[in-house]
Short mmCIF file of C-alpha atoms and ligand atoms in Angstrom, two decimals:
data_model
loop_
_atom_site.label_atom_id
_atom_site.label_comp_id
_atom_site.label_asym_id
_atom_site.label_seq_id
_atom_site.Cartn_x
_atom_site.Cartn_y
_atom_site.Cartn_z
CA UNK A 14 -1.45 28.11 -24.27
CA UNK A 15 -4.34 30.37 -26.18
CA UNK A 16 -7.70 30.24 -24.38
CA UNK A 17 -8.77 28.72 -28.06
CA UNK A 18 -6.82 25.67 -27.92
CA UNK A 19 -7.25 24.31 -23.95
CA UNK A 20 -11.13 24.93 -24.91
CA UNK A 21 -10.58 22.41 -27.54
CA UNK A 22 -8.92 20.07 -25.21
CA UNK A 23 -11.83 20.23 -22.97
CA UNK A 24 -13.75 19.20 -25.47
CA UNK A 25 -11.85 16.22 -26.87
CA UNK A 26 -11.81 15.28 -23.19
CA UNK A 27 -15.77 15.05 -23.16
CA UNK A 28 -15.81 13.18 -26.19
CA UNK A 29 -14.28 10.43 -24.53
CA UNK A 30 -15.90 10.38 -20.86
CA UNK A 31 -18.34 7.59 -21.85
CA UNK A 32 -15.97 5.50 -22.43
CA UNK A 33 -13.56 6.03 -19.70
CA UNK A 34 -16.86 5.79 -17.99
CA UNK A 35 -17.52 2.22 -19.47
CA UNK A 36 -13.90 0.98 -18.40
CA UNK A 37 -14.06 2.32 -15.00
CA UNK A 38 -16.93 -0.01 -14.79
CA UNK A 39 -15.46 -2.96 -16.35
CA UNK A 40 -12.10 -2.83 -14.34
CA UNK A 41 -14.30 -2.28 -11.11
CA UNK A 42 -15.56 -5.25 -11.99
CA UNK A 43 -12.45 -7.14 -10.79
CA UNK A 44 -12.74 -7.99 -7.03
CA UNK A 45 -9.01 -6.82 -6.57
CA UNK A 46 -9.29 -6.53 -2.83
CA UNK A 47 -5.60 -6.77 -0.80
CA UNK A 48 -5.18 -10.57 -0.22
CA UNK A 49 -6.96 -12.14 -3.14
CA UNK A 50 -4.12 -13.01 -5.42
CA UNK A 51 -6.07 -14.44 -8.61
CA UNK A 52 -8.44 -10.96 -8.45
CA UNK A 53 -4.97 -8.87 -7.88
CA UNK A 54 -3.38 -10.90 -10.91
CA UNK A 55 -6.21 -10.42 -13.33
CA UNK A 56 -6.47 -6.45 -12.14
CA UNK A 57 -2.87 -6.16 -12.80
CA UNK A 58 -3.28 -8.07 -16.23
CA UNK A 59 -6.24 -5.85 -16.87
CA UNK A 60 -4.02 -3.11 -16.10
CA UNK A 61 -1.09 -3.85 -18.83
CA UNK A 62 -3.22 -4.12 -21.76
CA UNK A 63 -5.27 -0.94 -21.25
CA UNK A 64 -1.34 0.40 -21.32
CA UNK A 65 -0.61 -1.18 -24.70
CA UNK A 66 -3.64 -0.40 -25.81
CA UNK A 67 -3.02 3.21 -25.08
CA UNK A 68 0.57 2.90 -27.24
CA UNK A 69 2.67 2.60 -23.80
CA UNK A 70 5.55 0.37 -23.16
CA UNK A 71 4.72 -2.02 -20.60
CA UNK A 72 6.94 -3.55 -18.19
CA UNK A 73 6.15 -5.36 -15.11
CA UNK A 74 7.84 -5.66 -11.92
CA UNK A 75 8.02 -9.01 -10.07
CA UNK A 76 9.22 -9.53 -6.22
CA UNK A 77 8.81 -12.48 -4.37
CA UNK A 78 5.08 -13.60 -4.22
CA UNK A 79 3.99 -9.63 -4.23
CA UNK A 80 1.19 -8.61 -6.69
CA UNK A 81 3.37 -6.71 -10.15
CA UNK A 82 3.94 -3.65 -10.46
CA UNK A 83 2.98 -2.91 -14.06
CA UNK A 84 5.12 0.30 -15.33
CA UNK A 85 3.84 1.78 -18.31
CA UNK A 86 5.16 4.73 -20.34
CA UNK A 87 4.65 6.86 -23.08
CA UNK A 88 5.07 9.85 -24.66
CA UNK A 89 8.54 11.95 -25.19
CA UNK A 90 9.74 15.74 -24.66
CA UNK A 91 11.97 17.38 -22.28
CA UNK A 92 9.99 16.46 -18.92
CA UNK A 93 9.07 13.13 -17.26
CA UNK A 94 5.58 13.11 -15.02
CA UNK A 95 5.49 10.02 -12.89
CA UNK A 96 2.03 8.74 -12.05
CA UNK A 97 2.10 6.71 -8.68
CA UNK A 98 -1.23 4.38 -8.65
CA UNK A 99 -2.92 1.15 -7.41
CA UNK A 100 -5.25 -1.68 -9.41
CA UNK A 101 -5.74 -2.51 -5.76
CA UNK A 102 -8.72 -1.95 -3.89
CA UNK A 103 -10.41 -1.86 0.03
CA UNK A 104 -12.60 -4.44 0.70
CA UNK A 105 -15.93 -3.81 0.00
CA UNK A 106 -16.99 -5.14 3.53
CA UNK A 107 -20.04 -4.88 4.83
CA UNK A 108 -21.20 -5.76 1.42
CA UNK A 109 -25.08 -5.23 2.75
CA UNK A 110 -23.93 -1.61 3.44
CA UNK A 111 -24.20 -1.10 -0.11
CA UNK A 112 -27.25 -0.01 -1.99
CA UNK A 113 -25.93 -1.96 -5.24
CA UNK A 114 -23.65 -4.47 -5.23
CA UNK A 115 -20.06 -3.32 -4.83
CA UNK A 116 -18.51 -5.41 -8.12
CA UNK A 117 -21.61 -4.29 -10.35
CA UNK A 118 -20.75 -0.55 -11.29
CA UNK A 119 -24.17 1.16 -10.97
CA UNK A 120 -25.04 4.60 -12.58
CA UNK A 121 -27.49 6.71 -10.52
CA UNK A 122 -28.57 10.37 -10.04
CA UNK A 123 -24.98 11.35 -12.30
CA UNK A 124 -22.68 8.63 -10.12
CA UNK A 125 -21.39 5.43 -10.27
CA UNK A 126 -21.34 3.44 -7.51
CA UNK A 127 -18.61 0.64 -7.20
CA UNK A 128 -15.18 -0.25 -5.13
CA UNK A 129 -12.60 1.54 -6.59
CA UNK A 130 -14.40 4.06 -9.33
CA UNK A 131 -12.50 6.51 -7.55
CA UNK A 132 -9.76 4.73 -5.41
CA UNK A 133 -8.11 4.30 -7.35
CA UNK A 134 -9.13 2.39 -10.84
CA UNK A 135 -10.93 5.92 -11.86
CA UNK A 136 -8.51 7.93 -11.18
CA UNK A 137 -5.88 5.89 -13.26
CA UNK A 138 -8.31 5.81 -16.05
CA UNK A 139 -8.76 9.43 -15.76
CA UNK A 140 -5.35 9.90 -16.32
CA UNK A 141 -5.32 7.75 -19.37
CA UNK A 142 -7.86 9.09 -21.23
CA UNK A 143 -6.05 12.44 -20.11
CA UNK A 144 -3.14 11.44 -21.88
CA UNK A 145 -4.52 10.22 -25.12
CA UNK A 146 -6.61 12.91 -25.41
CA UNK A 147 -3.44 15.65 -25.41
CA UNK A 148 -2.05 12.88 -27.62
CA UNK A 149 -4.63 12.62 -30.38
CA UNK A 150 -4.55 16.42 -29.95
CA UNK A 151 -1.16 16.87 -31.02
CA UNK A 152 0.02 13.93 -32.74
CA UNK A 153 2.61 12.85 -30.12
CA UNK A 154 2.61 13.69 -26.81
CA UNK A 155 4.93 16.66 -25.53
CA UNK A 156 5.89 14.70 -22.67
CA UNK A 157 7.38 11.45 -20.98
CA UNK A 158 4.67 9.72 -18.64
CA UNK A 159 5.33 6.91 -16.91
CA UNK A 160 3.06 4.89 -14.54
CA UNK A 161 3.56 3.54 -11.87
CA UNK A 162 0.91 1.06 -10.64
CA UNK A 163 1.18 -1.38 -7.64
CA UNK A 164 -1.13 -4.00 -6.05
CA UNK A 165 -0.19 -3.34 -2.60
CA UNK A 166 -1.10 -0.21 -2.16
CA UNK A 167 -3.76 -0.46 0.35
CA UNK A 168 -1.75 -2.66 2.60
CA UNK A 169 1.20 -0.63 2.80
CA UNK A 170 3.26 -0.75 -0.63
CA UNK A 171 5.83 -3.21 0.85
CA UNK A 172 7.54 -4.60 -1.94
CA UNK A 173 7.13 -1.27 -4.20
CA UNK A 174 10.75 0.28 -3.02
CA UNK A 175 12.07 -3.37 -3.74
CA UNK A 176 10.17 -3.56 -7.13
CA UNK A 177 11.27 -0.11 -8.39
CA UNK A 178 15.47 -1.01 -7.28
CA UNK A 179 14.97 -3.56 -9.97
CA UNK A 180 14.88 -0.97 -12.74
CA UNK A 181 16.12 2.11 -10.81
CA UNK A 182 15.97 4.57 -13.67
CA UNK A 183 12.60 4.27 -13.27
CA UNK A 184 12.11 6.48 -10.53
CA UNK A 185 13.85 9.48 -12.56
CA UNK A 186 11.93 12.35 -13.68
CA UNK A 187 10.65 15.48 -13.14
CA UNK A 188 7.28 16.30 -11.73
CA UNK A 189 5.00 13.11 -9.98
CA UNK A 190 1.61 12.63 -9.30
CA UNK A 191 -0.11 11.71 -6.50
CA UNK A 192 -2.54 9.10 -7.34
CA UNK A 193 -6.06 11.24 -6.78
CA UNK A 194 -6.87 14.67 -5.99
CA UNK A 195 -10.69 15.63 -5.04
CA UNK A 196 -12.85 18.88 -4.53
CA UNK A 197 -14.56 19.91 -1.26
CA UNK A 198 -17.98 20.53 -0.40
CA UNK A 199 -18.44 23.88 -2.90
CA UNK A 200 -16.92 21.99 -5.22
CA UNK A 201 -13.60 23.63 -4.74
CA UNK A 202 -10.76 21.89 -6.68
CA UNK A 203 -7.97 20.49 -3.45
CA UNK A 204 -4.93 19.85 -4.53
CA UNK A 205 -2.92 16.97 -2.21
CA UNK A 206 0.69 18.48 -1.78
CA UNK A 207 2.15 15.97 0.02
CA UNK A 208 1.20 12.86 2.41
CA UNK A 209 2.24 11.92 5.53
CA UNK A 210 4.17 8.68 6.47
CA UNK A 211 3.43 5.74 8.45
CA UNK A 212 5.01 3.12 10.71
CA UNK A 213 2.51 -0.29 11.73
CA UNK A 214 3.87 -2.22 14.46
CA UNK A 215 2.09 -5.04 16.58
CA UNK A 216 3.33 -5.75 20.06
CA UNK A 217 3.06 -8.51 22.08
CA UNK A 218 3.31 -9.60 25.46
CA UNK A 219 3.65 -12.89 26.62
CA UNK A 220 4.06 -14.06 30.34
CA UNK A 221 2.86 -17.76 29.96
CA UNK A 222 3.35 -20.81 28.31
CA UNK A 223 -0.15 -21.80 28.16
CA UNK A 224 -4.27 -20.02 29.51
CA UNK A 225 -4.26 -20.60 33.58
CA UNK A 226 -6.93 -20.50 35.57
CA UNK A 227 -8.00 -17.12 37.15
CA UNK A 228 -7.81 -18.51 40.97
CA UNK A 229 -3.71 -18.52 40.54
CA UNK A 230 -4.05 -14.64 39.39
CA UNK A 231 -1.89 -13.56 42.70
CA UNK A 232 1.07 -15.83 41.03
CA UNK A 233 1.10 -16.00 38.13
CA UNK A 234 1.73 -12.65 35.77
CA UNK A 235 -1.24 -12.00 33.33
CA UNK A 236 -0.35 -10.78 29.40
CA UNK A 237 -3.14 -8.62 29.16
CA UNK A 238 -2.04 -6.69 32.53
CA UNK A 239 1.18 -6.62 30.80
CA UNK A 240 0.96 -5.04 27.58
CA UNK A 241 -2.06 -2.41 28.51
CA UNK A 242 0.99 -1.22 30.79
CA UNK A 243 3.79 -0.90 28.53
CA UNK A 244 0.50 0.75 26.25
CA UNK A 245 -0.28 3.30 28.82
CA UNK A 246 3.61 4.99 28.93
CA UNK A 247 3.07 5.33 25.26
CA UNK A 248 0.91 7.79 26.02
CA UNK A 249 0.06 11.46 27.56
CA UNK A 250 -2.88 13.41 28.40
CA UNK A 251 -3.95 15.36 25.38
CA UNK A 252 -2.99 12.77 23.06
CA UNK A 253 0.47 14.00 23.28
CA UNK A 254 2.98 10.51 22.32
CA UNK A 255 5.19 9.75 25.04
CA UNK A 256 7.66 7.76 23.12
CA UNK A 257 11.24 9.42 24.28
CA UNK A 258 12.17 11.66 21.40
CA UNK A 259 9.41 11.13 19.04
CA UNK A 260 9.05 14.39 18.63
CA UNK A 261 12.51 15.59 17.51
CA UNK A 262 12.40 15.01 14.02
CA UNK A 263 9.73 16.96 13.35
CA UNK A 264 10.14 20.16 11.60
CA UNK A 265 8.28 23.24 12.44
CA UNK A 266 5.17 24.44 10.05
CA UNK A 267 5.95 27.18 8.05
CA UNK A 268 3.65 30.03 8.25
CA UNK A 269 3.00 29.31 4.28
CA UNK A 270 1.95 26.67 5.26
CA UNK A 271 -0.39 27.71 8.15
CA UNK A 272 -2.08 30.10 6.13
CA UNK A 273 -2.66 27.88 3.18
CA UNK A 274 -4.61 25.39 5.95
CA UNK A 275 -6.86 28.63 6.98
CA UNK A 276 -8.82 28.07 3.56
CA UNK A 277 -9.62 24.13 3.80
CA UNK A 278 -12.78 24.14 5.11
CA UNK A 279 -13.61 22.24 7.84
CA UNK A 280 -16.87 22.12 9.68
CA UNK A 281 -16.43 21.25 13.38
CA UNK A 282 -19.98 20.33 14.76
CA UNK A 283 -20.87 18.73 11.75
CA UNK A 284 -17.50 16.47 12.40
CA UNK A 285 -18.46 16.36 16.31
CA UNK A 286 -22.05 15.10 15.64
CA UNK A 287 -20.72 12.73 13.33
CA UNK A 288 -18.78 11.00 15.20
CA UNK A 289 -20.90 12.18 18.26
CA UNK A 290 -17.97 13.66 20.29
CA UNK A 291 -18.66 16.66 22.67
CA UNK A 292 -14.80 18.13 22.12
CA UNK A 293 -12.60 17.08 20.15
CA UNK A 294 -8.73 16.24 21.05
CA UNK A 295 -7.06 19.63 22.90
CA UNK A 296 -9.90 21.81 22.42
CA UNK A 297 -9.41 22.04 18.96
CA UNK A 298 -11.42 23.71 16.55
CA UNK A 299 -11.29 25.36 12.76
CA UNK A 300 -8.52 26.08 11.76
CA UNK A 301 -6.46 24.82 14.64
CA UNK A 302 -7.90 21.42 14.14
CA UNK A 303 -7.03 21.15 10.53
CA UNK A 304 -3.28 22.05 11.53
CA UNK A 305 -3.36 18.99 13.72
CA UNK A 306 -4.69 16.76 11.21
CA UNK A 307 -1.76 17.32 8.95
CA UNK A 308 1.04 18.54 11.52
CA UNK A 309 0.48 16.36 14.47
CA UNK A 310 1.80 12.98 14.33
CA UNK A 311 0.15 10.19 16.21
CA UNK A 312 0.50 6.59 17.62
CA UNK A 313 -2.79 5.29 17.21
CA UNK A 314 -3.81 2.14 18.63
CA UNK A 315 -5.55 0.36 16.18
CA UNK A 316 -6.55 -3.32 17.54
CA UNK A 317 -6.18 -4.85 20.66
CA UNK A 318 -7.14 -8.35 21.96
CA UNK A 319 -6.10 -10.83 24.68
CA UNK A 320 -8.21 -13.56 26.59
CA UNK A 321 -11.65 -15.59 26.32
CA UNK A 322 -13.85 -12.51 24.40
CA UNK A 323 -16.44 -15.40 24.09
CA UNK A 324 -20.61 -14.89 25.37
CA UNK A 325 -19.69 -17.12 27.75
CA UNK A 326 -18.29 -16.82 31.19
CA UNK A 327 -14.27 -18.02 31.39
CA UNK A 328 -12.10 -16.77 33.96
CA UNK A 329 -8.83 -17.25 32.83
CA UNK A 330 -5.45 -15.71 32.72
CA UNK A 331 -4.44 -15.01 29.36
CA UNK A 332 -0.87 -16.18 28.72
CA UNK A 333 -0.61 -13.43 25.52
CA UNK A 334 -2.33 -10.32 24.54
CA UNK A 335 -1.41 -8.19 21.09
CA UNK A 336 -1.84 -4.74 20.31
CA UNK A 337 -1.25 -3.17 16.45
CA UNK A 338 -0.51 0.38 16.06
CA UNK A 339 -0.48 2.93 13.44
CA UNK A 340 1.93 5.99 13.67
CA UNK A 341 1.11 8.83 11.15
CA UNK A 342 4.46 10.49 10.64
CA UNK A 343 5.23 13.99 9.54
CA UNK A 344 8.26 15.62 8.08
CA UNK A 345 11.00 15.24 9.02
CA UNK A 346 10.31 11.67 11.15
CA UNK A 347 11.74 8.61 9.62
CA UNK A 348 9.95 5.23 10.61
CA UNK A 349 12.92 3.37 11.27
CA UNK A 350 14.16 6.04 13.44
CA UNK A 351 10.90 6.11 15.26
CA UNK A 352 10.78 2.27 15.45
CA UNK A 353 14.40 2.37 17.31
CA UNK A 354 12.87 4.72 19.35
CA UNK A 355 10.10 2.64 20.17
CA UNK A 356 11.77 -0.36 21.16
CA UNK A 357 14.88 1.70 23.44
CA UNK A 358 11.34 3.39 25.18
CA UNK A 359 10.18 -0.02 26.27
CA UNK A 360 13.28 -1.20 27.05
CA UNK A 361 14.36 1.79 29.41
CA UNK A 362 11.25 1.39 30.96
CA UNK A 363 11.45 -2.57 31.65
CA UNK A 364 9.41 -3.71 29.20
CA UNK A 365 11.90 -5.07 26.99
CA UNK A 366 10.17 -8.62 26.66
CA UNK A 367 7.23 -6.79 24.47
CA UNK A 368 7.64 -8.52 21.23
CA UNK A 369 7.75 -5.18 18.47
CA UNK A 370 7.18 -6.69 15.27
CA UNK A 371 7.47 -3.69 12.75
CA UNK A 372 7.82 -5.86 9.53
CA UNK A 373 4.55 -4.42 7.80
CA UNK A 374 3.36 -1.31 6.86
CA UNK A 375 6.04 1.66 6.47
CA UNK A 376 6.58 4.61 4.89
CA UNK A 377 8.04 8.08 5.29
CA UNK A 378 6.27 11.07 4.92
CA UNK A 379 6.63 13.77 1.67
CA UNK A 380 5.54 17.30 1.62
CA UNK A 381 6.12 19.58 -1.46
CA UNK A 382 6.96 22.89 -0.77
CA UNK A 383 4.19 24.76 -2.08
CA UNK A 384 6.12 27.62 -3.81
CA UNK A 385 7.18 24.30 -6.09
CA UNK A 386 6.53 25.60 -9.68
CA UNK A 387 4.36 22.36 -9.96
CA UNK A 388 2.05 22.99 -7.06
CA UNK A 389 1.50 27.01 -8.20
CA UNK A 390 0.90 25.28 -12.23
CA UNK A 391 -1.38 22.81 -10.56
CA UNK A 392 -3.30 25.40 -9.24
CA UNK A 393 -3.44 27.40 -12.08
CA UNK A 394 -5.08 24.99 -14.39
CA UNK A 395 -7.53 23.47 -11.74
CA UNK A 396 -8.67 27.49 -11.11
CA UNK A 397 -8.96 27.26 -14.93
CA UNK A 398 -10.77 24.48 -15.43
CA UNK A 399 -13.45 24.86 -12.48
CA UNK A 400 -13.55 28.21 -12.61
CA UNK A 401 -13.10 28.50 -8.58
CA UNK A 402 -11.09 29.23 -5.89
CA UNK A 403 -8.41 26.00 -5.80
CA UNK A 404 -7.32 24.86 -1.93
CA UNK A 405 -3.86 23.69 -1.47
CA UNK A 406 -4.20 20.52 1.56
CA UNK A 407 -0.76 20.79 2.74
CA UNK A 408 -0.56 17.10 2.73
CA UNK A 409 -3.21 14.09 2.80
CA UNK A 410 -4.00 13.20 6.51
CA UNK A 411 -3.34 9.52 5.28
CA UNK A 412 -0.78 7.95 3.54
CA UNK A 413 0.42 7.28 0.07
CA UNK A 414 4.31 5.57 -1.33
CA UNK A 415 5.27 8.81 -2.21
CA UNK A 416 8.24 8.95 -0.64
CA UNK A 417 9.71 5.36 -2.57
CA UNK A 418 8.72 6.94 -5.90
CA UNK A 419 9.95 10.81 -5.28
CA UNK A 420 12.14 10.63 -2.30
CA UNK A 421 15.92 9.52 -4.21
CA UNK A 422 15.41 12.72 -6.52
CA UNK A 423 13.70 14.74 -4.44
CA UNK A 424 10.87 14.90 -7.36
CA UNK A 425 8.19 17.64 -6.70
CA UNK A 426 4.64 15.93 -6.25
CA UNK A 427 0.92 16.80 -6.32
CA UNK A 428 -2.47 14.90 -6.56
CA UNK A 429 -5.15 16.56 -8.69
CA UNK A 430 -8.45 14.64 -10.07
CA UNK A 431 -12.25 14.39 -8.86
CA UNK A 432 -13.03 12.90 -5.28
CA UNK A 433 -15.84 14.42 -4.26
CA UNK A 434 -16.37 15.45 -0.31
CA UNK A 435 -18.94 12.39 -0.33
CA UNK A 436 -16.96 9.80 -2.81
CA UNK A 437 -16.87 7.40 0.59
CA UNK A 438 -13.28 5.85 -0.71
CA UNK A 439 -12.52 2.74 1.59
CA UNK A 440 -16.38 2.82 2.54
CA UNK A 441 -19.86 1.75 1.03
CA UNK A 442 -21.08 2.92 -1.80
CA UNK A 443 -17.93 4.95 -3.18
CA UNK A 444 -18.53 6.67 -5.96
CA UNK A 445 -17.66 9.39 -8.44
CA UNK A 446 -19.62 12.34 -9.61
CA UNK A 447 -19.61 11.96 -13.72
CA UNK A 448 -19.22 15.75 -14.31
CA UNK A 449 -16.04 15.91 -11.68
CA UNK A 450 -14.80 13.02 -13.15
CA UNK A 451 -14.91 15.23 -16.82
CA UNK A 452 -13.20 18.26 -15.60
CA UNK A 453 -10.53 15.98 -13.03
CA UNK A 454 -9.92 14.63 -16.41
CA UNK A 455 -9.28 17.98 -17.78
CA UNK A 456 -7.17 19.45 -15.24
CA UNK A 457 -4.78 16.66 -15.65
CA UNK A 458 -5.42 16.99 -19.49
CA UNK A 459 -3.49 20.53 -19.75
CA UNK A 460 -1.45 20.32 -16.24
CA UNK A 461 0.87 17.87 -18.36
CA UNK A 462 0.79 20.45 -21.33
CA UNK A 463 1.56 23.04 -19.21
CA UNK A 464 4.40 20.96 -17.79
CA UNK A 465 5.35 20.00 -21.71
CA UNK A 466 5.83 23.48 -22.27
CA UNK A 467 7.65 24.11 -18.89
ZN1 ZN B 26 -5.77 4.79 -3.14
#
């Protein structure tokens, strides 16, 4: 590509940033929020006739009483780019934590505030516009996208893998994306390489059939006692996981990879006061503590209740008590593996009457290598386009259905786009900086010409 002609694209790409501006806000407008299936309907309807709009085939995807998945794909050429995203959004709870309301897109001080102008309705209309812009630029676009766009993505993706076996050339191609990518707090572009998988089980213990009163506690077993037990030989000082042979699957860190994590920035008293810790887990600090955050896997508890919790003052024995954990899963761990594990751990230890109920949440994790020729182009054009330094995060803390889309073909992946440091996805008042949200735009703009041409 001449330096004359991706300077033009840049500037067909700013050409259309008030209106992808203007349908970011409208599709925010959609109270989409996991659970509310008439919002999640009319997001995913939304959804398929931007597509045809844009000149895709549409297609949607229906399983059981699951939101659609609404494919959508365009273009033609010698490479296929899968786009993995979500019309799906957080709630917006607490609403009065938000300095406009969170279903009224607001534009202040060069942001718009709204659920999901980043995560992840912005993003997907980022790409869009990306796309018909390097369309209109050459007449027909040099290469196959496809989309990929769920409604369950913020509760797990559980019907995606079922969704996508219903069509399975769908989930050939050649290069995916991740659905966001960010910058960091000098406005460095990050590219996600990878995410890290997740298992979500509750357990339960039960030891009555009914509440008994407290006086009785030296007969009769209490469920609270019960679970906090099996709980505790989950666990090790440290925050080491004592579930036998969790660790085995996981494969060591390359030292690519260890030095590519000594440029992500990471400030550890501002983290510390934050969240007003003294020390944070093993001592760790810098660059040590951004290792963990990608390397380490974890069994986090997540909720736990049991018993009166009332103001008032009830001395009872409570007959059940449930805990819900997350597990953050790194390669090469396999959640069903680890859930086997889980359950043969309590049982060897005698607690094999703890209800594990691992029907929710689940997902394995995916790291690109980041010698992948997509990674080094994705860097490349983002370097390009900012003008800076690019970061490569090894792979999202969190979670994304990477694995479903990518996993069968073993399809390199990154996530490039505009998510500011302070974009608050999940939280109040997310938002996206208009003049990242231009040159996110543009990055994925030539990435796909570059890949056209690859
Ligand atoms: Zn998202």
């Amino acid at each position: 590509m001449t330096e004359y002609e991706a300077v033009e694209l840049a500037g067909s790409v700013a050409d259309r940033m008030p209106t992808c501006l203007d349908e970011i806000a409208e599709f925010c407008r959609i109270e989409s929020e996991t659970g509310k299936a008439a919002e999640l309907a009319a997001a995913a309807q939304w959804t398929a006739e931007r597509l045809e709009r844009a000149g895709c085939q549409v297609k949607t995807l229906k399983v059981d009483d699951a939101p659609d998945v609404i494919v959508g794909e365009i273009g033609s050429g010698q490479r296929t780019v899968l786009c993995v995203q979500h019309y799906d959004v957080q709630p917006a709870d607490p609403r009065d934590s938000w300095l406009s309301p969170p279903y009224e897109p607001s534009l202040r001080d060069g942001r718009l505030y709204g659920r999901g102008v980043s995560d992840n309705k912005g993003h997907l209309l980022s790409r869009l516009h990306a796309v018909e812009t390097l369309r209109d630029r050459c007449g027909v676009l040099p290469v196959t996208v496809r989309f990929i766009i769920e409604g369950e993505e913020e509760s797990g993706s559980r019907h995606l893998a079922a969704a996508l076996s219903l069509d399975p050339g769908l989930v050939n191609g050649d290069y995916a994306m991740i659905e966001a990518g960010g910058t960091d707090e000098a406005d460095r572009p990050v590219l996600w390489c990878g995410v890290r998988g997740l298992l979500f089980v509750e357990l339960k213990a039960r030891t009555l059939s009914m509440p008994a009163h407290s006086g009785y506690a030296s007969l009769l077993p209490n469920a609270a006692w019960r679970l906090v037990e099996a709980l505790a030989t989950l666990h090790a000082p440290e925050d080491r996981i004592a579930i036998d042979g969790f660790y085995e699957d996981v494969l060591q860190r390359t030292d690519e990879q260890r030095s590519a994590l000594q440029s992500v920035p990471f400030d550890d008293d501002e983290f510390k006061r934050t969240f007003a810790v003294q020390r944070l887990i093993g001592g760790r600090n810098g660059a040590e503590a951004v290792e963990a955050e990608i390397f380490e896997p974890t069994c986090n508890i997540s909720g736990i209740w049991s018993g009166y919790t009332g103001n008032q003052v009830m001395t009872i024995i409570p007959d059940v008590a449930t805990a819900r954990l997350d597990l953050r899963l790194v390669p090469d761990q396999d959640p069903s593996t680890v859930e086997t594990l889980l359950r043969q751990h309590l049982a060897d230890r005698g607690f094999g009457d703890i209800e594990v109920n691992a029907s929710g949440w689940r997902g394995r994790p995916y790291f690109t290598p980041l010698n992948s020729s997509l990674i080094k182009l994705a860097a490349q054009v983002s370097e390009e386009v900012f003008v800076s330094q690019s970061v490569s995060l090894v792979a999202l803390p969190g979670s994304a259905p990477m694995y479903q889309v990518c996993g069968a073909n073993n399809i390199p992946c990154v996530g490039v786009g505009f998510s500011a440091s302070d974009t608050n996805a999940h939280g109040p008042n997310e938002n996206l900086r208009i003049d990242l949200l231009e040159k996110g735009t543009t990055v994925f703009a030539k990435l796909l010409q570059r890949l056209a041409e690859s």
